[in-house]
Amino acid sequence: MDFDEAEDQLVIFLMTSGPSTPQRCATPFYLGSLLAAMDCDVKIFFTMEGVRLLQKGVPEKLTAMEGGKYIHTFMQEAKRSGVELIGCKPALPGYELEPGELIDEVDEVANAGRLADLILSCDKLITF
C-alpha cells in the first residue's frame, strides 16, 4: 500500500492501556500522528484504564520510558496532526472521573454506541 491508498481511510485506535502500563501509552499517539499526516481520519477511543490518560494531571507526569517525552506531549502532537480523542462515558465512573476532570484535548465523551458505530464504519481497528 502506498500513501495514496491510505488517504481518506478511517483508522480507530481502541486505547485500553493506561498508567499501569506506561510503555504502551506513547505509540498510539505517535502512529496516529503519522497516519493523520498521510491524510487518514484517525480517532483514538479511550476505554477501560485508557480513560485515566485523559485525566488532568496524569499524562503530564507519565512517560513511556525513563527520560522520554511526556505522554501529554505525544497527545498534543497527535491533536495538531488532526487526531481526535474520544473518552468512553461508561468507563469514567469506574475510575471516579467526571467529564470536567478531563484534559482539554478531549474532543468528545461518548457512549458505547458511538464506539460500535466507529468499529463498524472504520477501515482499520488497532487496539492498545
Coordinates of C-alpha atoms in Angstrom, one line a residue:
M1 CA 0.0 0.0 0.0
D2 CA 1.3 3.4 -0.8
F3 CA 0.4 6.8 0.6
D4 CA -2.3 7.4 -1.9
E5 CA -4.2 4.3 -0.9
A6 CA -4.0 5.3 2.8
E7 CA -5.7 8.6 2.1
D8 CA -9.3 9.0 3.4
Q9 CA -9.2 5.8 5.4
L10 CA -10.8 5.8 8.9
V11 CA -8.4 4.3 11.5
I12 CA -9.6 3.7 15.0
F13 CA -7.3 3.1 17.9
L14 CA -9.0 1.4 20.9
M15 CA -6.9 2.5 23.8
T16 CA -7.4 0.3 26.9
S17 CA -3.9 0.8 28.3
G18 CA -3.3 3.4 30.9
P19 CA -0.8 4.4 33.6
S20 CA -0.2 0.9 34.9
T21 CA 1.4 0.1 31.5
P22 CA 3.1 3.3 30.5
Q23 CA 5.3 1.6 27.9
R24 CA 2.1 1.0 25.8
C25 CA 0.9 4.7 26.1
A26 CA 3.0 6.7 23.5
T27 CA 2.8 4.5 20.4
P28 CA -0.9 5.1 19.6
F29 CA -0.3 8.9 19.5
Y30 CA 2.9 8.6 17.5
L31 CA 1.4 6.2 15.0
G32 CA -1.9 8.2 14.9
S33 CA 0.0 11.4 14.1
L34 CA 1.8 9.5 11.3
L35 CA -1.4 8.2 9.8
A36 CA -3.1 11.6 10.1
A37 CA -0.2 13.1 8.1
M38 CA -1.0 10.5 5.4
D39 CA -4.5 12.0 5.3
C40 CA -6.2 9.2 7.2
D41 CA -9.0 10.1 9.5
V42 CA -7.7 9.0 12.9
K43 CA -9.7 8.7 16.1
I44 CA -8.5 7.3 19.4
F45 CA -11.3 5.9 21.7
F46 CA -10.2 5.6 25.3
T47 CA -12.0 3.0 27.4
M48 CA -11.2 0.8 30.5
E49 CA -7.9 2.0 32.1
G50 CA -7.3 4.1 29.0
V51 CA -9.6 6.8 30.3
R52 CA -7.0 7.5 33.0
L53 CA -4.8 9.0 30.3
L54 CA -7.4 11.7 29.8
Q55 CA -7.5 12.7 33.5
K56 CA -5.9 16.1 34.1
G57 CA -2.5 15.7 35.8
V58 CA -1.9 12.1 34.6
P59 CA -0.5 12.3 31.1
E60 CA 1.5 15.4 32.1
K61 CA 3.5 13.3 34.5
L62 CA 3.7 10.0 32.6
T63 CA 6.4 8.8 30.2
A64 CA 6.6 5.6 28.2
M65 CA 10.2 5.2 29.2
E66 CA 12.6 6.8 31.6
G67 CA 13.8 10.1 30.3
G68 CA 11.3 10.1 27.4
K69 CA 8.7 12.7 26.4
Y70 CA 5.6 13.0 28.5
I71 CA 2.5 11.2 27.2
H72 CA 0.7 14.6 27.1
T73 CA 3.3 15.9 24.6
F74 CA 2.5 12.9 22.4
M75 CA -1.2 13.7 22.7
Q76 CA -0.7 17.3 21.8
E77 CA 1.3 16.4 18.8
A78 CA -1.4 13.9 17.7
K79 CA -4.0 16.6 18.1
R80 CA -2.0 19.1 16.0
S81 CA -1.9 16.4 13.3
G82 CA -5.7 16.1 13.3
V83 CA -6.2 13.1 15.5
E84 CA -9.5 13.1 17.5
L85 CA -9.6 11.9 21.1
I86 CA -12.8 10.4 22.4
G87 CA -13.4 9.3 26.0
C88 CA -15.8 6.4 26.9
K89 CA -18.5 7.8 29.1
P90 CA -19.5 4.5 30.8
A91 CA -15.8 3.9 31.8
L92 CA -15.4 7.2 33.6
P93 CA -17.3 6.2 36.8
G94 CA -15.2 3.1 37.2
Y95 CA -12.2 5.4 37.7
E96 CA -14.1 8.0 39.7
L97 CA -13.8 10.5 36.9
E98 CA -16.2 13.2 35.7
P99 CA -16.1 14.7 32.2
G100 CA -15.0 18.1 33.7
E101 CA -11.8 16.4 35.1
L102 CA -10.5 15.5 31.6
I103 CA -7.7 17.3 29.7
D104 CA -8.6 20.0 27.2
E105 CA -7.5 17.9 24.2
V106 CA -10.5 15.6 24.5
D107 CA -12.9 16.2 21.6
E108 CA -15.8 14.1 22.8
V109 CA -17.1 11.9 25.6
A110 CA -19.3 9.2 24.1
N111 CA -21.3 6.1 24.9
A112 CA -20.6 2.6 23.7
G113 CA -23.0 3.1 20.8
R114 CA -20.6 5.7 19.3
L115 CA -17.7 3.1 19.6
A116 CA -19.8 0.5 17.9
D117 CA -20.6 2.9 15.0
L118 CA -16.9 3.7 14.7
I119 CA -15.9 0.0 14.7
L120 CA -18.5 -0.9 12.0
S121 CA -17.5 2.0 9.8
C122 CA -13.7 2.0 10.1
D123 CA -11.2 0.7 7.6
K124 CA -8.7 -0.3 10.3
L125 CA -9.1 -1.0 14.1
I126 CA -6.0 -1.1 16.2
T127 CA -6.0 -2.0 19.9
F128 CA -3.6 -0.9 22.6

